[in-house]
């Protein structure tokens, strides 16, 4: 049987509107799986008149009958997860047997968050992280010094491991940051209590997802962050600490690569970035500020203002290649409605030469100047349009140019936050 799987991944630097698209596609999904990242994500879903911002729980949770899985590749802050569950329940959303947390997922510990904050505070070259402990937790995972969800249920092993780890962390905290020591016993007690609270959700997510795929269920993988923040293929070192594109699915969920089906890339009609790092098409001041205000471009997790700029085809082509994107969803087209002119970066100029591939290092990328193609603006309200044919001619020309340049068909256009403000083609 051909797997009925698909995934949603960001084509840019995150915040492309994946939450909205996953929520829409979840109506047709039996299982929605987060496979990487952690509480650094902020997926916004507007359900009727209510707005939900999800950080760890997949955006499918608002649909009855959809099971949401937090797979092994996610780093989980249990305090944040329980808060999210409580908040959803308070607002009438069912969270029970429809949520499964992988016993193999790594736990974000208090020292991870502390190290993330201290490292950002004291480092000369800041990344501008969300300070959710993501980098330090993945570092420990790779160094084989992590604590997995399953470890919390083996009290003696957890105590022994935590004791050794906290001893080591305390030496680093004192030597590098002159920070006071942490108490392993206290952390142990707190995390044993948290473990008890999350126990009903914990299970073998790997087998669950594979059996769902093999049983013909519709499984949707929900990427967090975006392809240009990918640890291997993004603008390193200004990236997150996981494979935030489709490459992350097999390892992050324990699913064979051949079973990852349709890859849907999400891109904004323009571009944004939060945190530090090169951004060739950034519009500083004037128009950039205008787009930020119209598009309400403020971080869903940290509230930071997002940097705004034009659509970057060089960076997007790279993302299309890495992910093998089959279809594109273009979001926030309506944000550009009032502009006289819309630009797209078609190549970069570097040291007097045109290049059309993204350089490997951030310093070189920072020296690239965008080469633009300008399009007349459509100066019309697209937020009420529901059929592709109904879009203004200039908007369709703009979208057609993106399609042709990326060699991918645009199948979804989003023209507002609400579910209804979506054009399916
Ligand atoms: P970290 O993932 O918190 O370590 O942050 C690393 C970089 O990724 C920073 O530039 C963050 O602003 C960025 N980042 C992390 N998560 C998101 C997200 O969900 N949307 C947009 N940027 C993100």
CSV table of C-alpha atoms and ligand atoms in Angstrom, one decimal:
chain,number,residue,atom,x,y,z
A,1,UNK,CA,0.0,0.0,0.0
A,2,UNK,CA,1.3,3.5,-0.9
A,3,UNK,CA,1.8,5.5,2.3
A,4,UNK,CA,-0.6,8.3,2.7
A,5,UNK,CA,1.9,10.6,4.4
A,6,UNK,CA,2.7,14.2,3.8
A,7,UNK,CA,4.7,16.9,5.6
A,8,UNK,CA,4.7,20.6,6.0
A,9,UNK,CA,8.0,22.4,6.2
A,10,UNK,CA,9.1,26.0,6.2
A,11,UNK,CA,11.0,27.2,3.1
A,12,UNK,CA,12.4,30.3,4.8
A,13,UNK,CA,13.7,31.2,8.3
A,14,UNK,CA,10.6,30.0,10.1
A,15,UNK,CA,7.3,31.8,10.9
A,16,UNK,CA,6.0,31.0,7.4
A,17,UNK,CA,2.5,30.2,8.8
A,18,UNK,CA,3.0,26.5,9.1
A,19,UNK,CA,0.6,26.3,12.1
A,20,UNK,CA,-2.3,27.6,10.0
A,21,UNK,CA,-1.6,25.2,7.1
A,22,UNK,CA,-1.1,22.2,9.4
A,23,UNK,CA,-4.4,23.0,11.1
A,24,UNK,CA,-6.2,23.1,7.8
A,25,UNK,CA,-4.6,19.9,6.5
A,26,UNK,CA,-5.2,18.2,9.9
A,27,UNK,CA,-8.9,18.0,9.0
A,28,UNK,CA,-7.9,15.3,6.6
A,29,UNK,CA,-5.2,13.7,8.8
A,30,UNK,CA,-5.5,10.8,11.3
A,31,UNK,CA,-2.1,11.6,12.9
A,32,UNK,CA,0.0,14.7,13.1
A,33,UNK,CA,3.7,14.4,14.1
A,34,UNK,CA,6.2,16.9,15.4
A,35,UNK,CA,9.7,15.5,14.7
A,36,UNK,CA,12.2,18.2,15.7
A,37,UNK,CA,12.7,21.4,17.6
A,38,UNK,CA,10.9,22.1,20.8
A,39,UNK,CA,9.4,25.0,22.7
A,40,UNK,CA,11.3,27.4,20.5
A,41,UNK,CA,8.5,27.0,17.9
A,42,UNK,CA,5.3,29.1,18.0
A,43,UNK,CA,2.6,27.9,15.7
A,44,UNK,CA,-0.4,30.1,15.6
A,45,UNK,CA,-3.8,28.8,14.7
A,46,UNK,CA,-6.9,30.9,14.5
A,47,UNK,CA,-9.9,28.7,15.1
A,48,UNK,CA,-13.1,30.6,14.5
A,49,UNK,CA,-12.7,33.7,16.8
A,50,UNK,CA,-10.1,32.1,19.1
A,51,UNK,CA,-6.3,32.3,18.6
A,52,UNK,CA,-4.1,29.5,19.8
A,53,UNK,CA,-0.3,29.6,19.9
A,54,UNK,CA,1.2,26.1,20.1
A,55,UNK,CA,4.8,25.5,21.0
A,56,UNK,CA,5.2,21.7,21.6
A,57,UNK,CA,1.9,20.2,20.8
A,58,UNK,CA,1.2,19.6,17.1
A,59,UNK,CA,-1.2,22.0,15.5
A,60,UNK,CA,-3.6,19.1,14.7
A,61,UNK,CA,-4.8,19.1,18.3
A,62,UNK,CA,-7.7,21.3,17.6
A,63,UNK,CA,-9.3,18.6,15.4
A,64,UNK,CA,-11.2,15.8,17.1
A,65,UNK,CA,-10.2,12.4,15.9
A,66,UNK,CA,-6.6,13.5,15.1
A,67,UNK,CA,-3.8,12.0,17.2
A,68,UNK,CA,-0.9,14.3,17.9
A,69,UNK,CA,2.6,12.8,18.4
A,70,UNK,CA,5.6,14.5,19.9
A,71,UNK,CA,8.3,12.2,18.4
A,72,UNK,CA,11.8,11.3,19.5
A,73,UNK,CA,13.5,14.1,17.6
A,74,UNK,CA,11.7,16.8,19.6
A,75,UNK,CA,13.4,18.2,22.8
A,76,UNK,CA,10.7,18.5,25.4
A,77,UNK,CA,10.4,21.0,28.2
A,78,UNK,CA,7.9,19.2,30.5
A,79,UNK,CA,7.0,22.4,32.4
A,80,UNK,CA,6.0,24.1,29.1
A,81,UNK,CA,4.2,21.0,27.8
A,82,UNK,CA,2.1,20.7,30.9
A,83,UNK,CA,1.3,24.4,30.8
A,84,UNK,CA,0.2,24.0,27.1
A,85,UNK,CA,-2.0,21.0,28.0
A,86,UNK,CA,-3.6,22.9,30.9
A,87,UNK,CA,-4.2,26.0,28.7
A,88,UNK,CA,-5.8,23.9,25.9
A,89,UNK,CA,-8.0,22.1,28.3
A,90,UNK,CA,-9.1,25.3,30.0
A,91,UNK,CA,-10.2,26.5,26.6
A,92,UNK,CA,-12.3,23.4,25.9
A,93,UNK,CA,-9.8,21.5,23.7
A,94,UNK,CA,-9.6,17.8,24.5
A,95,UNK,CA,-6.1,16.6,25.4
A,96,UNK,CA,-5.9,13.0,26.5
A,97,UNK,CA,-5.5,9.8,24.5
A,98,UNK,CA,-5.1,12.0,21.4
A,99,UNK,CA,-1.6,13.1,22.5
A,100,UNK,CA,1.4,10.7,22.5
A,101,UNK,CA,4.9,11.7,23.8
A,102,UNK,CA,7.8,9.6,22.7
A,103,UNK,CA,9.7,7.8,25.4
A,104,UNK,CA,12.8,8.4,23.4
A,105,UNK,CA,12.4,12.2,23.3
A,106,UNK,CA,15.1,14.2,25.1
A,107,UNK,CA,14.1,16.3,28.1
A,108,UNK,CA,15.0,20.0,28.3
A,109,UNK,CA,16.4,20.3,31.8
A,110,UNK,CA,16.6,23.5,33.9
A,111,UNK,CA,20.4,23.7,33.3
A,112,UNK,CA,19.8,23.7,29.5
A,113,UNK,CA,17.7,26.8,29.7
A,114,UNK,CA,20.1,28.5,32.1
A,115,UNK,CA,23.1,27.7,29.8
A,116,UNK,CA,21.2,28.9,26.7
A,117,UNK,CA,20.5,32.3,28.5
A,118,UNK,CA,24.0,32.6,29.9
A,119,UNK,CA,25.7,31.7,26.7
A,120,UNK,CA,23.7,34.3,24.8
A,121,UNK,CA,24.3,37.0,27.4
A,122,UNK,CA,28.0,36.5,27.5
A,123,UNK,CA,28.8,35.6,23.9
A,124,UNK,CA,30.4,38.2,21.7
A,125,UNK,CA,28.7,36.7,18.6
A,126,UNK,CA,25.1,36.1,19.6
A,127,UNK,CA,22.8,33.8,17.7
A,128,UNK,CA,19.7,35.5,19.1
A,129,UNK,CA,18.2,32.2,20.4
A,130,UNK,CA,14.7,31.9,21.9
A,131,UNK,CA,16.5,30.9,25.2
A,132,UNK,CA,14.3,27.8,25.5
A,133,UNK,CA,17.3,25.5,26.1
A,134,UNK,CA,17.2,24.0,22.6
A,135,UNK,CA,20.9,24.2,21.7
A,136,UNK,CA,22.2,22.9,25.0
A,137,UNK,CA,19.7,20.0,25.1
A,138,UNK,CA,20.6,18.9,21.6
A,139,UNK,CA,24.3,19.3,22.5
A,140,UNK,CA,23.9,16.9,25.4
A,141,UNK,CA,21.9,14.5,23.2
A,142,UNK,CA,24.8,14.4,20.7
A,143,UNK,CA,27.4,14.2,23.5
A,144,UNK,CA,25.4,11.2,25.0
A,145,UNK,CA,24.7,13.2,28.1
A,146,UNK,CA,21.0,13.7,27.7
A,147,UNK,CA,18.1,12.6,29.8
A,148,UNK,CA,15.3,10.9,27.8
A,149,UNK,CA,11.7,10.8,28.8
A,150,UNK,CA,12.0,7.0,29.5
A,151,UNK,CA,14.9,7.7,32.0
A,152,UNK,CA,12.5,9.6,34.3
A,153,UNK,CA,10.7,6.4,35.1
A,154,UNK,CA,13.7,4.6,36.3
A,155,UNK,CA,14.3,6.6,39.6
A,156,UNK,CA,17.6,5.0,40.6
A,157,UNK,CA,19.1,5.4,37.1
A,158,UNK,CA,17.8,8.9,36.8
A,159,UNK,CA,19.2,9.9,40.2
A,160,UNK,CA,22.7,8.5,39.3
A,161,UNK,CA,22.7,10.1,35.9
A,162,UNK,CA,21.4,13.4,37.0
A,163,UNK,CA,23.9,13.5,39.9
A,164,UNK,CA,26.8,13.1,37.6
A,165,UNK,CA,25.4,15.6,35.0
A,166,UNK,CA,24.6,18.3,37.5
A,167,UNK,CA,28.1,17.9,39.0
A,168,UNK,CA,29.6,18.6,35.6
A,169,UNK,CA,27.2,21.4,34.8
A,170,UNK,CA,28.0,23.1,38.1
A,171,UNK,CA,31.7,23.1,37.3
A,172,UNK,CA,30.9,24.7,33.9
A,173,UNK,CA,28.5,27.2,35.5
A,174,UNK,CA,31.1,28.3,38.0
A,175,UNK,CA,34.1,28.4,35.7
A,176,UNK,CA,32.4,30.1,32.7
A,177,UNK,CA,29.7,32.2,34.2
A,178,UNK,CA,30.5,32.5,37.9
A,179,UNK,CA,26.9,31.2,38.5
A,180,UNK,CA,25.7,29.5,41.7
A,181,UNK,CA,25.4,25.7,41.7
A,182,UNK,CA,22.3,23.7,41.0
A,183,UNK,CA,21.0,21.0,43.4
A,184,UNK,CA,20.6,17.6,41.8
A,185,UNK,CA,18.2,16.4,44.5
A,186,UNK,CA,15.8,19.2,44.0
A,187,UNK,CA,15.8,18.8,40.2
A,188,UNK,CA,15.3,15.1,40.6
A,189,UNK,CA,12.2,15.6,42.8
A,190,UNK,CA,10.7,18.2,40.5
A,191,UNK,CA,11.2,16.0,37.4
A,192,UNK,CA,9.9,12.9,39.1
A,193,UNK,CA,6.7,14.9,39.8
A,194,UNK,CA,6.6,16.2,36.2
A,195,UNK,CA,7.1,12.7,34.9
A,196,UNK,CA,4.2,11.4,36.9
A,197,UNK,CA,2.0,14.2,35.4
A,198,UNK,CA,3.0,13.4,31.8
A,199,UNK,CA,3.0,9.6,32.2
A,200,UNK,CA,-0.5,9.1,30.7
A,201,UNK,CA,0.9,10.6,27.4
A,202,UNK,CA,4.1,8.7,27.2
A,203,UNK,CA,4.6,5.7,24.9
A,204,UNK,CA,6.3,4.1,22.0
A,205,UNK,CA,5.7,6.8,19.4
A,206,UNK,CA,8.0,5.2,16.8
A,207,UNK,CA,5.9,2.0,16.6
A,208,UNK,CA,2.7,4.0,16.7
A,209,UNK,CA,3.6,6.2,13.8
A,210,UNK,CA,5.0,3.3,11.7
A,211,UNK,CA,1.9,1.2,12.3
A,212,UNK,CA,-0.3,4.1,11.4
A,213,UNK,CA,1.5,4.5,8.1
A,214,UNK,CA,1.5,0.8,7.4
A,215,UNK,CA,-2.2,0.6,8.3
A,216,UNK,CA,-3.1,3.2,5.7
A,217,UNK,CA,-3.7,6.1,8.1
A,218,UNK,CA,-3.1,9.6,6.9
A,219,UNK,CA,0.0,10.9,8.7
A,220,UNK,CA,1.1,14.5,8.5
A,221,UNK,CA,4.5,15.6,9.7
A,222,UNK,CA,4.7,19.1,11.0
A,223,UNK,CA,8.1,20.9,10.7
A,224,UNK,CA,9.0,23.7,13.0
A,225,UNK,CA,11.4,26.6,12.3
A,226,UNK,CA,12.4,26.6,8.6
A,227,UNK,CA,14.8,25.2,6.1
A,228,UNK,CA,17.2,28.1,6.4
A,229,UNK,CA,17.5,27.5,10.1
A,230,UNK,CA,18.4,23.8,9.6
A,231,UNK,CA,21.6,22.9,11.4
A,232,UNK,CA,23.2,21.3,8.3
A,233,UNK,CA,21.7,23.3,5.4
A,234,UNK,CA,20.8,26.6,7.0
A,235,UNK,CA,22.8,29.8,7.5
A,236,UNK,CA,25.2,28.2,10.0
A,237,UNK,CA,25.9,29.1,12.8
A,238,UNK,CA,22.8,31.3,12.8
A,239,UNK,CA,20.5,28.3,12.9
A,240,UNK,CA,18.6,26.2,15.3
A,241,UNK,CA,20.0,22.9,16.6
A,242,UNK,CA,18.0,20.4,14.6
A,243,UNK,CA,17.2,19.4,11.0
A,244,UNK,CA,14.3,21.7,10.5
A,245,UNK,CA,13.4,20.4,7.1
A,246,UNK,CA,12.1,17.2,5.6
A,247,UNK,CA,15.6,15.6,6.1
A,248,UNK,CA,14.8,15.6,9.8
A,249,UNK,CA,11.7,13.4,9.5
A,250,UNK,CA,13.3,9.9,9.2
A,251,UNK,CA,15.6,10.3,12.2
A,252,UNK,CA,13.2,12.6,14.1
A,253,UNK,CA,10.3,10.2,14.0
A,254,UNK,CA,11.9,6.8,13.3
A,255,UNK,CA,10.2,6.6,9.9
A,256,UNK,CA,12.0,5.1,6.8
A,257,UNK,CA,12.8,7.9,4.2
A,258,UNK,CA,10.8,6.0,1.6
A,259,UNK,CA,7.6,6.4,3.6
A,260,UNK,CA,7.8,10.2,3.7
A,261,UNK,CA,5.2,11.1,1.1
A,262,UNK,CA,4.2,14.5,-0.3
A,263,UNK,CA,6.4,17.4,0.8
A,264,UNK,CA,4.5,20.7,1.1
A,265,UNK,CA,6.7,23.8,1.5
A,266,UNK,CA,5.4,26.9,3.2
A,267,UNK,CA,6.7,30.3,2.3
A,268,UNK,CA,5.5,33.8,3.0
A,269,UNK,CA,4.9,36.0,0.0
A,270,UNK,CA,7.8,38.0,1.4
A,271,UNK,CA,10.5,37.0,3.9
A,272,UNK,CA,11.2,37.4,7.6
A,273,UNK,CA,13.8,36.4,10.1
A,274,UNK,CA,14.0,36.6,13.9
A,275,UNK,CA,17.4,36.6,15.7
A,276,UNK,CA,20.8,37.3,14.3
A,277,UNK,CA,22.3,36.1,11.0
A,278,UNK,CA,22.6,37.2,7.4
A,279,UNK,CA,19.4,38.2,5.5
A,280,UNK,CA,20.3,39.5,2.1
A,281,UNK,CA,16.8,40.9,1.2
A,282,UNK,CA,16.2,42.6,4.5
A,283,UNK,CA,14.5,46.0,4.3
A,284,UNK,CA,15.8,48.1,7.1
A,285,UNK,CA,13.5,50.9,8.2
A,286,UNK,CA,10.7,52.4,6.0
A,287,UNK,CA,9.2,49.6,4.0
A,288,UNK,CA,10.5,46.9,6.3
A,289,UNK,CA,8.7,48.5,9.2
A,290,UNK,CA,5.6,48.9,7.2
A,291,UNK,CA,5.5,45.2,6.3
A,292,UNK,CA,6.1,44.3,10.0
A,293,UNK,CA,3.2,46.4,11.1
A,294,UNK,CA,0.8,45.2,8.4
A,295,UNK,CA,1.9,41.6,8.8
A,296,UNK,CA,2.0,41.7,12.6
A,297,UNK,CA,5.5,40.3,12.4
A,298,UNK,CA,6.4,39.8,16.0
A,299,UNK,CA,7.7,36.4,17.4
A,300,UNK,CA,4.9,34.1,18.6
A,301,UNK,CA,7.3,32.7,21.2
A,302,UNK,CA,9.4,35.6,22.3
A,303,UNK,CA,7.5,38.6,21.0
A,304,UNK,CA,10.6,40.0,19.3
A,305,UNK,CA,10.1,42.1,16.2
A,306,UNK,CA,10.8,40.1,13.1
A,307,UNK,CA,13.2,41.5,10.4
A,308,UNK,CA,11.3,41.8,7.1
A,309,UNK,CA,12.4,41.7,3.5
A,310,UNK,CA,11.6,40.6,0.0
A,311,UNK,CA,11.1,37.0,-1.2
A,312,UNK,CA,14.5,35.5,-1.8
A,313,UNK,CA,14.6,33.0,-4.7
A,314,UNK,CA,18.2,32.0,-4.2
A,315,UNK,CA,17.6,30.9,-0.6
A,316,UNK,CA,14.2,29.4,-1.5
A,317,UNK,CA,15.7,27.3,-4.4
A,318,UNK,CA,18.1,25.8,-2.0
A,319,UNK,CA,15.3,24.9,0.4
A,320,UNK,CA,13.2,23.4,-2.5
A,321,UNK,CA,16.2,21.2,-3.4
A,322,UNK,CA,17.0,20.1,0.1
A,323,UNK,CA,13.4,19.2,0.9
A,324,UNK,CA,12.3,17.9,-2.5
A,325,UNK,CA,9.3,20.1,-2.3
A,326,UNK,CA,6.3,18.9,-4.3
A,327,UNK,CA,3.9,21.7,-3.6
A,328,UNK,CA,4.0,25.2,-2.3
A,329,UNK,CA,1.7,27.1,0.0
A,330,UNK,CA,2.3,30.9,-0.2
A,331,UNK,CA,1.1,32.7,2.9
A,332,UNK,CA,0.3,36.3,3.9
A,333,UNK,CA,-0.2,37.4,0.3
A,334,UNK,CA,-2.7,40.0,1.6
A,335,UNK,CA,0.1,41.8,3.5
A,336,UNK,CA,1.5,43.0,0.2
A,337,UNK,CA,-1.9,44.3,-1.0
A,338,UNK,CA,-1.2,48.0,-0.5
A,339,UNK,CA,2.2,48.1,-2.1
A,340,UNK,CA,2.9,50.0,-5.4
A,341,UNK,CA,5.7,47.6,-6.2
A,342,UNK,CA,6.8,44.1,-5.1
A,343,UNK,CA,10.3,42.8,-5.5
A,344,UNK,CA,11.8,39.3,-5.7
A,345,UNK,CA,15.5,38.6,-5.3
A,346,UNK,CA,16.6,36.4,-8.3
A,347,UNK,CA,20.3,36.2,-7.7
A,348,UNK,CA,23.0,37.6,-5.5
A,349,UNK,CA,25.9,39.8,-6.4
A,350,UNK,CA,29.2,38.9,-4.7
A,351,UNK,CA,32.5,40.7,-5.4
A,352,UNK,CA,31.1,41.9,-8.7
A,353,UNK,CA,29.9,38.5,-9.8
A,354,UNK,CA,26.3,37.2,-10.1
A,355,UNK,CA,25.7,34.0,-8.1
A,356,UNK,CA,22.6,32.0,-7.9
A,357,UNK,CA,23.5,29.6,-5.1
A,358,UNK,CA,23.5,30.4,-1.4
A,359,UNK,CA,27.1,30.6,-0.1
A,360,UNK,CA,28.1,28.0,2.6
A,361,UNK,CA,29.2,30.5,5.2
A,362,UNK,CA,27.3,33.2,6.9
A,363,UNK,CA,30.1,35.8,6.5
A,364,UNK,CA,30.0,35.5,2.7
A,365,UNK,CA,26.2,35.5,2.6
A,366,UNK,CA,26.3,38.7,4.6
A,367,UNK,CA,28.4,40.3,1.8
A,368,UNK,CA,25.9,39.3,-0.9
A,369,UNK,CA,23.8,42.0,-2.4
A,370,UNK,CA,20.4,41.0,-3.8
A,371,UNK,CA,19.6,41.4,-7.5
A,372,UNK,CA,15.9,42.2,-7.8
A,373,UNK,CA,13.1,41.8,-10.3
A,374,UNK,CA,10.3,44.3,-9.6
A,375,UNK,CA,6.6,43.6,-10.1
A,376,UNK,CA,3.8,46.1,-10.1
A,377,UNK,CA,1.8,45.9,-7.0
A,378,UNK,CA,-1.9,44.8,-7.3
A,379,UNK,CA,-3.3,47.5,-4.9
A,380,UNK,CA,-6.4,45.5,-4.2
A,381,UNK,CA,-7.8,43.6,-1.2
A,382,UNK,CA,-7.1,39.9,-1.6
A,383,UNK,CA,-8.3,38.9,1.8
A,384,UNK,CA,-11.8,38.3,0.6
A,385,UNK,CA,-10.7,36.2,-2.5
A,386,UNK,CA,-11.5,32.5,-2.2
A,387,UNK,CA,-10.7,31.2,-5.7
A,388,UNK,CA,-7.3,31.4,-7.3
A,389,UNK,CA,-8.9,32.8,-10.5
A,390,UNK,CA,-10.3,35.7,-8.4
A,391,UNK,CA,-6.9,37.0,-7.4
A,392,UNK,CA,-5.8,40.3,-9.1
A,393,UNK,CA,-3.9,39.8,-12.3
A,394,UNK,CA,-0.7,41.3,-10.9
A,395,UNK,CA,-0.8,39.0,-7.9
A,396,UNK,CA,-1.2,35.9,-10.1
A,397,UNK,CA,1.7,37.1,-12.2
A,398,UNK,CA,3.8,37.4,-9.1
A,399,UNK,CA,2.8,33.9,-7.9
A,400,UNK,CA,3.4,32.5,-11.4
A,401,UNK,CA,6.9,33.9,-11.4
A,402,UNK,CA,7.6,32.3,-8.1
A,403,UNK,CA,6.3,29.0,-9.4
A,404,UNK,CA,8.3,29.1,-12.6
A,405,UNK,CA,11.5,30.1,-10.7
A,406,UNK,CA,11.1,27.4,-8.1
A,407,UNK,CA,9.7,24.8,-10.5
A,408,UNK,CA,7.0,24.0,-8.0
A,409,UNK,CA,3.3,24.5,-8.3
A,410,UNK,CA,1.5,26.8,-5.7
A,411,UNK,CA,-1.4,24.8,-4.5
A,412,UNK,CA,-2.5,26.9,-1.5
A,413,UNK,CA,-2.5,30.7,-1.0
A,414,UNK,CA,-3.3,32.2,2.4
A,415,UNK,CA,-4.8,35.7,2.5
A,416,UNK,CA,-5.4,36.0,6.3
A,417,UNK,CA,-5.1,34.3,9.6
A,418,UNK,CA,-8.5,32.7,9.8
A,419,UNK,CA,-9.2,29.3,8.3
A,420,UNK,CA,-11.6,30.6,5.7
A,421,UNK,CA,-9.0,33.0,4.3
A,422,UNK,CA,-7.4,30.3,2.3
A,423,UNK,CA,-7.4,29.6,-1.5
A,424,UNK,CA,-7.0,25.9,-2.4
A,425,UNK,CA,-6.1,25.4,-6.0
B,1,LIG,P1,17.0,28.4,19.1
B,1,LIG,O1,16.3,27.5,18.3
B,1,LIG,O2,16.2,28.9,20.3
B,1,LIG,O3,18.3,27.9,19.6
B,1,LIG,O4,17.3,29.7,18.2
B,1,LIG,C1,18.2,29.7,17.1
B,1,LIG,C2,17.8,30.6,16.0
B,1,LIG,O5,16.6,30.1,15.5
B,1,LIG,C3,17.4,32.0,16.5
B,1,LIG,O6,17.7,32.9,15.4
B,1,LIG,C4,15.9,32.0,16.7
B,1,LIG,O7,15.3,33.2,16.6
B,1,LIG,C5,15.5,31.0,15.5
B,1,LIG,N1,14.3,30.3,15.8
B,1,LIG,C6,14.1,29.3,16.6
B,1,LIG,N2,12.8,28.9,16.6
B,1,LIG,C7,12.2,29.7,15.7
B,1,LIG,C8,10.9,29.7,15.2
B,1,LIG,O8,10.0,28.9,15.6
B,1,LIG,N3,10.6,30.7,14.3
B,1,LIG,C9,11.5,31.5,13.8
B,1,LIG,N4,12.8,31.5,14.3
B,1,LIG,C10,13.1,30.6,15.2
